PDB file of C-alpha atoms in Angstrom:
ATOM      1  CA  UNK J 145      37.201   8.295 -41.295  1.00 41.00           C
ATOM      2  CA  UNK J 146      40.635   8.451 -41.240  1.00 41.00           C
ATOM      3  CA  UNK J 147      40.518  12.624 -40.762  1.00 38.00           C
ATOM      4  CA  UNK J 148      38.903  12.023 -37.492  1.00 44.00           C
ATOM      5  CA  UNK J 149      40.984  12.742 -34.378  1.00 53.00           C
ATOM      6  CA  UNK J 150      42.242  10.363 -31.588  1.00 64.00           C
ATOM      7  CA  UNK J 151      39.526  10.388 -28.771  1.00 79.00           C
ATOM      8  CA  UNK J 152      36.209   9.029 -30.842  1.00 88.00           C
ATOM      9  CA  UNK J 153      34.912   5.819 -31.604  1.00 92.00           C
ATOM     10  CA  UNK J 154      32.942   4.647 -35.055  1.00 92.00           C
ATOM     11  CA  UNK J 155      29.436   2.145 -34.878  1.00 92.00           C
ATOM     12  CA  UNK J 156      28.704   1.136 -38.433  1.00 92.00           C
ATOM     13  CA  UNK J 157      25.235  -0.222 -38.692  1.00 92.00           C
ATOM     14  CA  UNK J 158      25.103  -0.953 -34.873  1.00 89.00           C
ATOM     15  CA  UNK J 159      28.958  -2.615 -35.041  1.00 90.00           C
ATOM     16  CA  UNK J 160      32.283  -1.125 -33.774  1.00 92.00           C
ATOM     17  CA  UNK J 161      34.474  -0.240 -36.616  1.00 92.00           C
ATOM     18  CA  UNK J 162      37.873  -1.114 -34.811  1.00 90.00           C
ATOM     19  CA  UNK J 163      40.279   1.985 -35.323  1.00 87.00           C
ATOM     20  CA  UNK J 164      42.747  -0.222 -37.474  1.00 88.00           C
ATOM     21  CA  UNK J 165      39.958  -1.255 -40.058  1.00 89.00           C
ATOM     22  CA  UNK J 166      39.262   2.549 -40.265  1.00 88.00           C
ATOM     23  CA  UNK J 167      41.492   2.672 -43.775  1.00 88.00           C
ATOM     24  CA  UNK J 168      39.752  -0.258 -45.285  1.00 90.00           C
ATOM     25  CA  UNK J 169      36.134   0.967 -44.197  1.00 87.00           C
ATOM     26  CA  UNK J 170      34.177   1.416 -47.547  1.00 88.00           C
ATOM     27  CA  UNK J 171      30.663   3.278 -46.719  1.00 88.00           C
ATOM     28  CA  UNK J 172      27.618   2.033 -48.259  1.00 90.00           C
ATOM     29  CA  UNK J 173      24.645   4.239 -49.279  1.00 90.00           C
ATOM     30  CA  UNK J 174      22.480   2.882 -46.644  1.00 92.00           C
ATOM     31  CA  UNK J 175      25.276   2.592 -44.069  1.00 91.00           C
ATOM     32  CA  UNK J 176      23.989   4.056 -40.554  1.00 91.00           C
ATOM     33  CA  UNK J 177      26.851   5.917 -39.027  1.00 89.00           C
ATOM     34  CA  UNK J 178      27.487   6.603 -34.881  1.00 89.00           C
ATOM     35  CA  UNK J 179      30.308   8.781 -33.642  1.00 90.00           C
ATOM     36  CA  UNK J 180      30.835   9.059 -30.158  1.00 91.00           C
ATOM     37  CA  UNK J 181      33.471  11.068 -28.111  1.00 89.00           C
ATOM     38  CA  UNK J 182      34.756  11.815 -24.842  1.00 89.00           C
ATOM     39  CA  UNK J 183      32.889  15.001 -22.963  1.00 90.00           C
ATOM     40  CA  UNK J 184      33.363  16.177 -19.404  1.00 90.00           C
ATOM     41  CA  UNK J 185      30.791  13.821 -17.009  1.00 91.00           C
ATOM     42  CA  UNK J 186      30.451  12.478 -13.626  1.00 89.00           C
TER      43      UNK J 186
ATOM     44  CA  UNK F 114      62.724  14.069  15.279  1.00 58.00           C
ATOM     45  CA  UNK F 115      59.384  13.135  13.205  1.00 73.00           C
ATOM     46  CA  UNK F 116      57.001  10.673  14.192  1.00 87.00           C
ATOM     47  CA  UNK F 117      56.475   7.505  11.996  1.00 89.00           C
ATOM     48  CA  UNK F 118      53.344   7.135  10.423  1.00 89.00           C
ATOM     49  CA  UNK F 119      53.024   3.419   8.247  1.00 90.00           C
ATOM     50  CA  UNK F 120      52.310   4.318   4.791  1.00 90.00           C
ATOM     51  CA  UNK F 121      48.936   3.789   3.637  1.00 93.00           C
ATOM     52  CA  UNK F 122      48.409   0.608   1.311  1.00 95.00           C
ATOM     53  CA  UNK F 123      47.497   1.687  -2.751  1.00 97.00           C
ATOM     54  CA  UNK F 124      43.555   1.325  -3.626  1.00 98.00           C
ATOM     55  CA  UNK F 125      43.822  -1.537  -6.159  1.00 98.00           C
ATOM     56  CA  UNK F 126      41.202  -1.696  -8.631  1.00 97.00           C
ATOM     57  CA  UNK F 127      41.383  -4.342 -11.465  1.00 96.00           C
ATOM     58  CA  UNK F 128      45.275  -3.882 -13.066  1.00 96.00           C
ATOM     59  CA  UNK F 129      45.351  -0.104 -11.621  1.00 97.00           C
ATOM     60  CA  UNK F 130      46.677   1.082  -8.420  1.00 97.00           C
ATOM     61  CA  UNK F 131      46.167   4.569  -7.043  1.00 97.00           C
ATOM     62  CA  UNK F 132      47.552   6.081  -3.807  1.00 97.00           C
ATOM     63  CA  UNK F 133      45.109   8.992  -4.378  1.00 97.00           C
ATOM     64  CA  UNK F 134      41.305   7.565  -2.911  1.00 98.00           C
ATOM     65  CA  UNK F 135      39.570  10.583  -4.757  1.00 98.00           C
ATOM     66  CA  UNK F 136      37.890  10.403  -7.895  1.00 98.00           C
ATOM     67  CA  UNK F 137      36.863  13.507  -9.831  1.00 97.00           C
ATOM     68  CA  UNK F 138      34.426  13.888 -12.383  1.00 96.00           C
ATOM     69  CA  UNK F 139      35.064  16.557 -15.246  1.00 96.00           C
ATOM     70  CA  UNK F 140      31.699  17.682 -15.533  1.00 94.00           C
ATOM     71  CA  UNK F 141      29.907  20.967 -15.052  1.00 94.00           C
ATOM     72  CA  UNK F 142      32.875  23.429 -14.513  1.00 95.00           C
ATOM     73  CA  UNK F 143      32.661  26.930 -16.199  1.00 94.00           C
ATOM     74  CA  UNK F 144      35.396  26.237 -18.206  1.00 94.00           C
ATOM     75  CA  UNK F 145      38.204  23.645 -19.053  1.00 93.00           C
ATOM     76  CA  UNK F 146      40.997  25.620 -17.588  1.00 94.00           C
ATOM     77  CA  UNK F 147      38.727  25.425 -13.972  1.00 96.00           C
ATOM     78  CA  UNK F 148      38.564  21.769 -14.229  1.00 96.00           C
ATOM     79  CA  UNK F 149      41.802  21.332 -15.093  1.00 96.00           C
ATOM     80  CA  UNK F 150      43.154  23.332 -12.127  1.00 97.00           C
ATOM     81  CA  UNK F 151      40.410  21.862  -9.761  1.00 98.00           C
ATOM     82  CA  UNK F 152      41.658  18.370 -10.781  1.00 97.00           C
ATOM     83  CA  UNK F 153      45.571  18.977 -10.238  1.00 97.00           C
ATOM     84  CA  UNK F 154      44.639  20.870  -6.739  1.00 97.00           C
ATOM     85  CA  UNK F 155      42.362  17.821  -5.932  1.00 97.00           C
ATOM     86  CA  UNK F 156      45.576  15.258  -6.316  1.00 97.00           C
ATOM     87  CA  UNK F 157      42.940  12.624  -8.051  1.00 98.00           C
ATOM     88  CA  UNK F 158      44.854  10.279 -10.174  1.00 98.00           C
ATOM     89  CA  UNK F 159      41.683   9.079 -11.797  1.00 97.00           C
ATOM     90  CA  UNK F 160      38.537  10.876 -13.286  1.00 97.00           C
ATOM     91  CA  UNK F 161      35.522   9.980 -15.051  1.00 97.00           C
ATOM     92  CA  UNK F 162      34.757  10.749 -18.631  1.00 95.00           C
ATOM     93  CA  UNK F 163      31.423  10.650 -20.524  1.00 95.00           C
ATOM     94  CA  UNK F 164      30.820   9.036 -24.202  1.00 93.00           C
ATOM     95  CA  UNK F 165      28.280  11.406 -26.295  1.00 91.00           C
ATOM     96  CA  UNK F 166      27.208  11.631 -29.991  1.00 86.00           C
ATOM     97  CA  UNK F 167      29.922  13.737 -31.989  1.00 80.00           C
ATOM     98  CA  UNK F 168      27.393  16.751 -33.178  1.00 76.00           C
ATOM     99  CA  UNK F 169      27.311  16.884 -36.787  1.00 71.00           C
ATOM    100  CA  UNK F 170      29.069  19.904 -38.213  1.00 69.00           C
ATOM    101  CA  UNK F 171      30.233  20.890 -34.624  1.00 69.00           C
ATOM    102  CA  UNK F 172      32.726  23.818 -35.320  1.00 64.00           C
ATOM    103  CA  UNK F 173      36.430  23.804 -34.462  1.00 63.00           C
ATOM    104  CA  UNK F 174      37.414  24.585 -31.250  1.00 64.00           C
ATOM    105  CA  UNK F 175      38.808  23.819 -27.768  1.00 68.00           C
ATOM    106  CA  UNK F 176      38.883  20.137 -27.101  1.00 80.00           C
ATOM    107  CA  UNK F 177      37.917  18.790 -23.660  1.00 84.00           C
ATOM    108  CA  UNK F 178      40.957  16.279 -24.055  1.00 85.00           C
ATOM    109  CA  UNK F 179      43.252  18.915 -24.839  1.00 86.00           C
ATOM    110  CA  UNK F 180      42.799  19.933 -21.116  1.00 91.00           C
ATOM    111  CA  UNK F 181      43.203  16.592 -19.879  1.00 91.00           C
ATOM    112  CA  UNK F 182      46.629  15.184 -19.069  1.00 91.00           C
ATOM    113  CA  UNK F 183      46.337  11.417 -19.646  1.00 90.00           C
ATOM    114  CA  UNK F 184      49.766  10.655 -18.571  1.00 92.00           C
ATOM    115  CA  UNK F 185      48.510  12.131 -15.298  1.00 94.00           C
ATOM    116  CA  UNK F 186      45.094  10.893 -15.128  1.00 96.00           C
ATOM    117  CA  UNK F 187      43.413   7.495 -15.539  1.00 96.00           C
ATOM    118  CA  UNK F 188      40.663   7.903 -17.387  1.00 95.00           C
ATOM    119  CA  UNK F 189      37.689   6.324 -16.114  1.00 97.00           C
ATOM    120  CA  UNK F 190      34.608   6.479 -18.958  1.00 96.00           C
ATOM    121  CA  UNK F 191      31.099   6.149 -17.368  1.00 97.00           C
ATOM    122  CA  UNK F 192      27.566   4.989 -18.896  1.00 97.00           C
ATOM    123  CA  UNK F 193      25.739   7.925 -17.497  1.00 95.00           C
ATOM    124  CA  UNK F 194      22.710   8.917 -19.136  1.00 93.00           C
ATOM    125  CA  UNK F 195      21.856   5.243 -19.912  1.00 96.00           C
ATOM    126  CA  UNK F 196      18.564   4.123 -18.733  1.00 96.00           C
ATOM    127  CA  UNK F 197      18.437  -0.011 -20.045  1.00 97.00           C
ATOM    128  CA  UNK F 198      21.308  -2.536 -19.870  1.00 97.00           C
ATOM    129  CA  UNK F 199      21.953  -2.162 -23.588  1.00 96.00           C
ATOM    130  CA  UNK F 200      22.510   1.099 -24.148  1.00 95.00           C
ATOM    131  CA  UNK F 201      24.817   0.964 -21.070  1.00 97.00           C
ATOM    132  CA  UNK F 202      26.957  -1.951 -22.578  1.00 97.00           C
ATOM    133  CA  UNK F 203      26.958  -0.649 -26.060  1.00 95.00           C
ATOM    134  CA  UNK F 204      28.277   2.863 -24.567  1.00 95.00           C
ATOM    135  CA  UNK F 205      30.832   0.182 -22.403  1.00 97.00           C
ATOM    136  CA  UNK F 206      31.944  -1.080 -25.574  1.00 96.00           C
ATOM    137  CA  UNK F 207      32.567   1.995 -27.571  1.00 94.00           C
ATOM    138  CA  UNK F 208      34.308   3.569 -24.173  1.00 94.00           C
ATOM    139  CA  UNK F 209      36.770   0.740 -24.632  1.00 94.00           C
ATOM    140  CA  UNK F 210      37.387   1.191 -28.270  1.00 92.00           C
ATOM    141  CA  UNK F 211      38.266   4.658 -27.708  1.00 91.00           C
ATOM    142  CA  UNK F 212      40.404   4.444 -25.020  1.00 91.00           C
ATOM    143  CA  UNK F 213      41.522   0.940 -25.024  1.00 89.00           C
ATOM    144  CA  UNK F 214      40.767   0.554 -21.381  1.00 93.00           C
ATOM    145  CA  UNK F 215      39.079  -2.255 -19.513  1.00 96.00           C
ATOM    146  CA  UNK F 216      37.668   0.136 -17.053  1.00 97.00           C
ATOM    147  CA  UNK F 217      34.053   1.397 -17.160  1.00 98.00           C
ATOM    148  CA  UNK F 218      32.036   3.144 -14.260  1.00 98.00           C
ATOM    149  CA  UNK F 219      28.399   1.337 -14.985  1.00 98.00           C
ATOM    150  CA  UNK F 220      25.385   3.505 -14.397  1.00 97.00           C
ATOM    151  CA  UNK F 221      21.836   2.340 -15.584  1.00 98.00           C
ATOM    152  CA  UNK F 222      19.508   4.733 -14.156  1.00 96.00           C
ATOM    153  CA  UNK F 223      16.081   3.873 -13.240  1.00 95.00           C
ATOM    154  CA  UNK F 224      14.122   7.490 -14.180  1.00 92.00           C
ATOM    155  CA  UNK F 225      15.105  10.810 -15.173  1.00 92.00           C
ATOM    156  CA  UNK F 226      14.015  13.009 -12.024  1.00 91.00           C
ATOM    157  CA  UNK F 227      16.025  10.952  -9.255  1.00 92.00           C
ATOM    158  CA  UNK F 228      18.817   9.554 -11.146  1.00 93.00           C
ATOM    159  CA  UNK F 229      18.454   6.777  -9.140  1.00 93.00           C
ATOM    160  CA  UNK F 230      20.162   3.303 -10.182  1.00 96.00           C
ATOM    161  CA  UNK F 231      17.841   0.966 -11.881  1.00 97.00           C
ATOM    162  CA  UNK F 232      18.758  -2.423 -10.375  1.00 97.00           C
ATOM    163  CA  UNK F 233      17.797  -5.319 -12.413  1.00 97.00           C
ATOM    164  CA  UNK F 234      19.570  -3.658 -15.901  1.00 98.00           C
ATOM    165  CA  UNK F 235      22.281  -2.803 -13.563  1.00 98.00           C
ATOM    166  CA  UNK F 236      22.589  -5.995 -12.384  1.00 98.00           C
ATOM    167  CA  UNK F 237      22.082  -7.534 -15.755  1.00 98.00           C
ATOM    168  CA  UNK F 238      24.808  -5.024 -17.237  1.00 98.00           C
ATOM    169  CA  UNK F 239      27.292  -6.052 -14.479  1.00 98.00           C
ATOM    170  CA  UNK F 240      26.872  -9.585 -15.206  1.00 98.00           C
ATOM    171  CA  UNK F 241      27.641  -9.094 -19.090  1.00 98.00           C
ATOM    172  CA  UNK F 242      30.322  -6.614 -18.973  1.00 98.00           C
ATOM    173  CA  UNK F 243      32.309  -8.956 -16.718  1.00 98.00           C
ATOM    174  CA  UNK F 244      32.275 -11.578 -19.227  1.00 98.00           C
ATOM    175  CA  UNK F 245      33.386  -9.524 -21.783  1.00 98.00           C
ATOM    176  CA  UNK F 246      36.695  -8.664 -19.479  1.00 97.00           C
ATOM    177  CA  UNK F 247      35.522  -5.314 -18.513  1.00 98.00           C
ATOM    178  CA  UNK F 248      36.907  -3.889 -14.924  1.00 98.00           C
ATOM    179  CA  UNK F 249      33.281  -2.731 -13.597  1.00 98.00           C
ATOM    180  CA  UNK F 250      32.668  -0.079 -11.126  1.00 98.00           C
ATOM    181  CA  UNK F 251      29.171  -0.144 -10.868  1.00 98.00           C
ATOM    182  CA  UNK F 252      26.959   2.632  -9.380  1.00 98.00           C
ATOM    183  CA  UNK F 253      24.572   1.748  -7.026  1.00 97.00           C
ATOM    184  CA  UNK F 254      21.982   3.234  -4.311  1.00 96.00           C
ATOM    185  CA  UNK F 255      23.063   2.060  -0.859  1.00 96.00           C
ATOM    186  CA  UNK F 256      21.030  -0.736  -0.638  1.00 97.00           C
ATOM    187  CA  UNK F 257      22.481  -3.303   0.991  1.00 97.00           C
ATOM    188  CA  UNK F 258      21.252  -6.718  -0.751  1.00 97.00           C
ATOM    189  CA  UNK F 259      22.165  -5.205  -4.274  1.00 98.00           C
ATOM    190  CA  UNK F 260      25.598  -4.221  -3.221  1.00 98.00           C
ATOM    191  CA  UNK F 261      26.134  -7.823  -2.318  1.00 97.00           C
ATOM    192  CA  UNK F 262      24.689  -8.905  -5.464  1.00 98.00           C
ATOM    193  CA  UNK F 263      26.994  -6.878  -7.718  1.00 98.00           C
ATOM    194  CA  UNK F 264      29.863  -7.934  -5.817  1.00 98.00           C
ATOM    195  CA  UNK F 265      28.941 -11.682  -6.382  1.00 98.00           C
ATOM    196  CA  UNK F 266      28.427 -11.143 -10.093  1.00 98.00           C
ATOM    197  CA  UNK F 267      32.072 -10.009 -10.269  1.00 98.00           C
ATOM    198  CA  UNK F 268      32.176  -6.190  -9.898  1.00 98.00           C
ATOM    199  CA  UNK F 269      35.622  -4.847  -9.356  1.00 98.00           C
ATOM    200  CA  UNK F 270      34.147  -2.302  -7.029  1.00 98.00           C
ATOM    201  CA  UNK F 271      30.873  -1.412  -5.873  1.00 98.00           C
ATOM    202  CA  UNK F 272      29.934   2.678  -5.686  1.00 98.00           C
ATOM    203  CA  UNK F 273      27.256   2.960  -3.442  1.00 98.00           C
ATOM    204  CA  UNK F 274      25.136   6.582  -3.633  1.00 96.00           C
ATOM    205  CA  UNK F 275      25.942   8.848  -0.471  1.00 94.00           C
ATOM    206  CA  UNK F 276      22.378  10.357  -1.763  1.00 95.00           C
ATOM    207  CA  UNK F 277      20.920  11.380  -5.652  1.00 93.00           C
ATOM    208  CA  UNK F 278      23.654  12.373  -8.172  1.00 93.00           C
ATOM    209  CA  UNK F 279      24.242  15.924  -8.085  1.00 91.00           C
ATOM    210  CA  UNK F 280      22.002  16.466  -4.790  1.00 94.00           C
ATOM    211  CA  UNK F 281      24.446  17.650  -2.633  1.00 94.00           C
ATOM    212  CA  UNK F 282      23.040  15.892   0.185  1.00 95.00           C
ATOM    213  CA  UNK F 283      25.890  14.272   1.856  1.00 95.00           C
ATOM    214  CA  UNK F 284      25.769  10.673   3.387  1.00 95.00           C
ATOM    215  CA  UNK F 285      22.009   9.947   3.584  1.00 95.00           C
ATOM    216  CA  UNK F 286      22.112   6.330   5.173  1.00 96.00           C
ATOM    217  CA  UNK F 287      25.104   5.665   7.213  1.00 97.00           C
ATOM    218  CA  UNK F 288      24.153   2.385   8.623  1.00 97.00           C
ATOM    219  CA  UNK F 289      23.160   1.098   5.029  1.00 97.00           C
ATOM    220  CA  UNK F 290      26.867   2.059   4.128  1.00 97.00           C
ATOM    221  CA  UNK F 291      28.448   0.341   7.159  1.00 97.00           C
ATOM    222  CA  UNK F 292      26.488  -2.736   6.422  1.00 98.00           C
ATOM    223  CA  UNK F 293      27.786  -2.759   2.964  1.00 98.00           C
ATOM    224  CA  UNK F 294      31.064  -2.309   3.897  1.00 98.00           C
ATOM    225  CA  UNK F 295      30.828  -5.215   6.859  1.00 97.00           C
ATOM    226  CA  UNK F 296      30.185  -7.407   4.006  1.00 96.00           C
ATOM    227  CA  UNK F 297      32.235  -6.042   1.231  1.00 97.00           C
ATOM    228  CA  UNK F 298      34.937  -8.463  -0.265  1.00 97.00           C
ATOM    229  CA  UNK F 299      35.744  -5.770  -3.410  1.00 98.00           C
ATOM    230  CA  UNK F 300      36.655  -2.159  -3.078  1.00 98.00           C
ATOM    231  CA  UNK F 301      33.577   0.064  -1.608  1.00 98.00           C
ATOM    232  CA  UNK F 302      33.589   3.400  -3.510  1.00 98.00           C
ATOM    233  CA  UNK F 303      31.014   6.170  -1.980  1.00 97.00           C
ATOM    234  CA  UNK F 304      29.891   7.993  -5.098  1.00 95.00           C
ATOM    235  CA  UNK F 305      27.293  10.766  -5.753  1.00 92.00           C
ATOM    236  CA  UNK F 306      25.879  13.194  -3.192  1.00 93.00           C
ATOM    237  CA  UNK F 307      28.819  14.673  -1.899  1.00 95.00           C
ATOM    238  CA  UNK F 308      27.734  18.536  -1.327  1.00 96.00           C
ATOM    239  CA  UNK F 309      31.053  19.631   1.065  1.00 96.00           C
ATOM    240  CA  UNK F 310      34.296  18.428   2.079  1.00 98.00           C
ATOM    241  CA  UNK F 311      33.084  16.930   5.659  1.00 97.00           C
ATOM    242  CA  UNK F 312      30.850  14.458   3.124  1.00 97.00           C
ATOM    243  CA  UNK F 313      33.952  12.793   1.994  1.00 98.00           C
ATOM    244  CA  UNK F 314      35.413  12.773   5.482  1.00 98.00           C
ATOM    245  CA  UNK F 315      32.516  10.958   6.899  1.00 97.00           C
ATOM    246  CA  UNK F 316      32.498   8.554   4.251  1.00 98.00           C
ATOM    247  CA  UNK F 317      36.391   7.897   4.447  1.00 98.00           C
ATOM    248  CA  UNK F 318      35.841   7.564   8.364  1.00 97.00           C
ATOM    249  CA  UNK F 319      33.203   5.052   7.832  1.00 97.00           C
ATOM    250  CA  UNK F 320      35.830   3.163   5.828  1.00 98.00           C
ATOM    251  CA  UNK F 321      34.780   3.765   2.275  1.00 98.00           C
ATOM    252  CA  UNK F 322      37.740   2.525   0.028  1.00 98.00           C
ATOM    253  CA  UNK F 323      37.511   5.900  -1.817  1.00 98.00           C
ATOM    254  CA  UNK F 324      34.733   8.421  -2.999  1.00 98.00           C
ATOM    255  CA  UNK F 325      33.623  10.043  -6.106  1.00 98.00           C
ATOM    256  CA  UNK F 326      32.500  13.302  -6.750  1.00 97.00           C
ATOM    257  CA  UNK F 327      31.893  16.155  -9.556  1.00 97.00           C
ATOM    258  CA  UNK F 328      29.470  18.763  -8.515  1.00 96.00           C
ATOM    259  CA  UNK F 329      30.336  19.414  -5.195  1.00 97.00           C
ATOM    260  CA  UNK F 330      33.686  20.887  -6.671  1.00 98.00           C
ATOM    261  CA  UNK F 331      32.338  21.945 -10.219  1.00 97.00           C
ATOM    262  CA  UNK F 332      29.275  23.838  -8.466  1.00 96.00           C
ATOM    263  CA  UNK F 333      30.898  25.628  -5.344  1.00 97.00           C
ATOM    264  CA  UNK F 334      31.306  29.195  -5.345  1.00 97.00           C
ATOM    265  CA  UNK F 335      34.926  28.153  -5.559  1.00 98.00           C
ATOM    266  CA  UNK F 336      36.071  25.098  -7.179  1.00 98.00           C
ATOM    267  CA  UNK F 337      39.504  25.333  -6.496  1.00 98.00           C
ATOM    268  CA  UNK F 338      39.502  26.048  -2.895  1.00 98.00           C
ATOM    269  CA  UNK F 339      36.538  23.002  -2.619  1.00 98.00           C
ATOM    270  CA  UNK F 340      38.998  20.909  -4.469  1.00 98.00           C
ATOM    271  CA  UNK F 341      41.473  21.231  -2.139  1.00 98.00           C
ATOM    272  CA  UNK F 342      39.130  20.902   0.766  1.00 98.00           C
ATOM    273  CA  UNK F 343      37.901  17.632  -0.457  1.00 98.00           C
ATOM    274  CA  UNK F 344      41.284  16.187  -1.265  1.00 98.00           C
ATOM    275  CA  UNK F 345      42.510  17.276   2.540  1.00 98.00           C
ATOM    276  CA  UNK F 346      39.032  15.570   3.756  1.00 98.00           C
ATOM    277  CA  UNK F 347      39.697  12.585   2.078  1.00 98.00           C
ATOM    278  CA  UNK F 348      43.039  12.078   3.572  1.00 97.00           C
ATOM    279  CA  UNK F 349      41.914  13.031   7.021  1.00 98.00           C
ATOM    280  CA  UNK F 350      38.698  10.758   6.995  1.00 98.00           C
ATOM    281  CA  UNK F 351      41.096   8.294   5.757  1.00 98.00           C
ATOM    282  CA  UNK F 352      43.463   8.573   8.470  1.00 97.00           C
ATOM    283  CA  UNK F 353      41.076   9.159  11.101  1.00 97.00           C
ATOM    284  CA  UNK F 354      39.195   5.401   9.713  1.00 97.00           C
ATOM    285  CA  UNK F 355      43.189   4.003  10.054  1.00 97.00           C
ATOM    286  CA  UNK F 356      43.990   5.262  13.474  1.00 96.00           C
ATOM    287  CA  UNK F 357      40.551   3.590  15.138  1.00 95.00           C
ATOM    288  CA  UNK F 358      37.932   5.984  16.615  1.00 94.00           C
ATOM    289  CA  UNK F 359      37.687   5.381  20.517  1.00 94.00           C
ATOM    290  CA  UNK F 360      34.780   4.310  22.232  1.00 94.00           C
ATOM    291  CA  UNK F 361      31.805   6.414  22.960  1.00 94.00           C
ATOM    292  CA  UNK F 362      31.373   6.739  26.644  1.00 95.00           C
ATOM    293  CA  UNK F 363      27.949   7.958  28.282  1.00 96.00           C
ATOM    294  CA  UNK F 364      29.640  10.012  31.259  1.00 96.00           C
ATOM    295  CA  UNK F 365      32.672  12.319  31.202  1.00 94.00           C
ATOM    296  CA  UNK F 366      36.114  11.284  31.562  1.00 92.00           C
ATOM    297  CA  UNK F 367      38.816  14.224  32.610  1.00 92.00           C
ATOM    298  CA  UNK F 368      41.851  14.880  30.239  1.00 93.00           C
ATOM    299  CA  UNK F 369      43.695  16.184  33.193  1.00 93.00           C
ATOM    300  CA  UNK F 370      45.127  14.447  36.064  1.00 90.00           C
ATOM    301  CA  UNK F 371      42.511  14.427  39.235  1.00 86.00           C
ATOM    302  CA  UNK F 372      45.254  14.768  41.773  1.00 87.00           C
ATOM    303  CA  UNK F 373      46.887  17.681  42.811  1.00 88.00           C
ATOM    304  CA  UNK F 374      44.100  20.032  42.288  1.00 89.00           C
ATOM    305  CA  UNK F 375      44.356  23.501  44.325  1.00 88.00           C
ATOM    306  CA  UNK F 376      41.544  23.862  46.592  1.00 82.00           C
ATOM    307  CA  UNK F 377      41.289  19.635  46.540  1.00 77.00           C
ATOM    308  CA  UNK F 378      41.830  18.383  50.183  1.00 74.00           C
ATOM    309  CA  UNK F 379      45.461  17.807  51.384  1.00 71.00           C
ATOM    310  CA  UNK F 380      46.766  14.118  51.145  1.00 66.00           C
ATOM    311  CA  UNK F 381      46.505  12.706  55.138  1.00 67.00           C
ATOM    312  CA  UNK F 382      50.383  12.597  56.022  1.00 67.00           C
ATOM    313  CA  UNK F 383      51.590   9.345  56.862  1.00 66.00           C
ATOM    314  CA  UNK F 384      51.904   8.635  61.084  1.00 65.00           C
ATOM    315  CA  UNK F 385      49.741  11.884  61.575  1.00 56.00           C
TER     316      UNK F 385
END
């Protein structure tokens, strides 16, 4: 997770993982992770 | 000697101030370079961006953000593609986490074909996001009562559609837009439906506080020329609105003096 660049946000099991918490976030086997980013849009 | 025209006021949206009243989207451009150049020519200070899932195993390549000068433009994340309040609220929260901004352009759409806003969920999402401290710029139809409800719900700005998103049909119902503007206590930004520069002028002449568009520039035959055109049109429409329109008359009113026209009767001399 730390390797991800700026411009993304992460959800773990439906809860936003704050950026400052990324280094301490330990993944569990059944975690559902959602990563979103910015794209062009109107 | 140059004539003095009073400076226009800034457009204020929450904690953000803008001199440009033109907002541009960043979608549908043939290339990132073209998008970057079009934004620059348009002179906008605020651009919309969308939030999407990061594809798995995406190859390394050019990044959208590399072409957006975030020192120059305020990024306005949207909830485009959301068809219910829950999805829109979730997207807004992720956008805030990503960009550290309270700004959100809230869109809750009703169906895929028209992309018209779903009024009940739009209102519900507005209420929730306002409570959570967002600066909500909310997309709506040109329905006068819905615009009133959204402003009462705490929206920072209400964004009525000129016509359906990406349709390029222009301002279909200027009467409704006038009614929305007349009752507005928050900025009104016309969003969606702009097809050409004159549509921007029409919206601004009616008294809109700003205009947001995307496809009119991105899908023009020459996007850069259209970017400049919509910028000039926005300023022209705003100046025209501020200048105040002359009254319409049923009959003609000559612009040249009516006296001394050659061939007209001579004035009668005194004492003759």
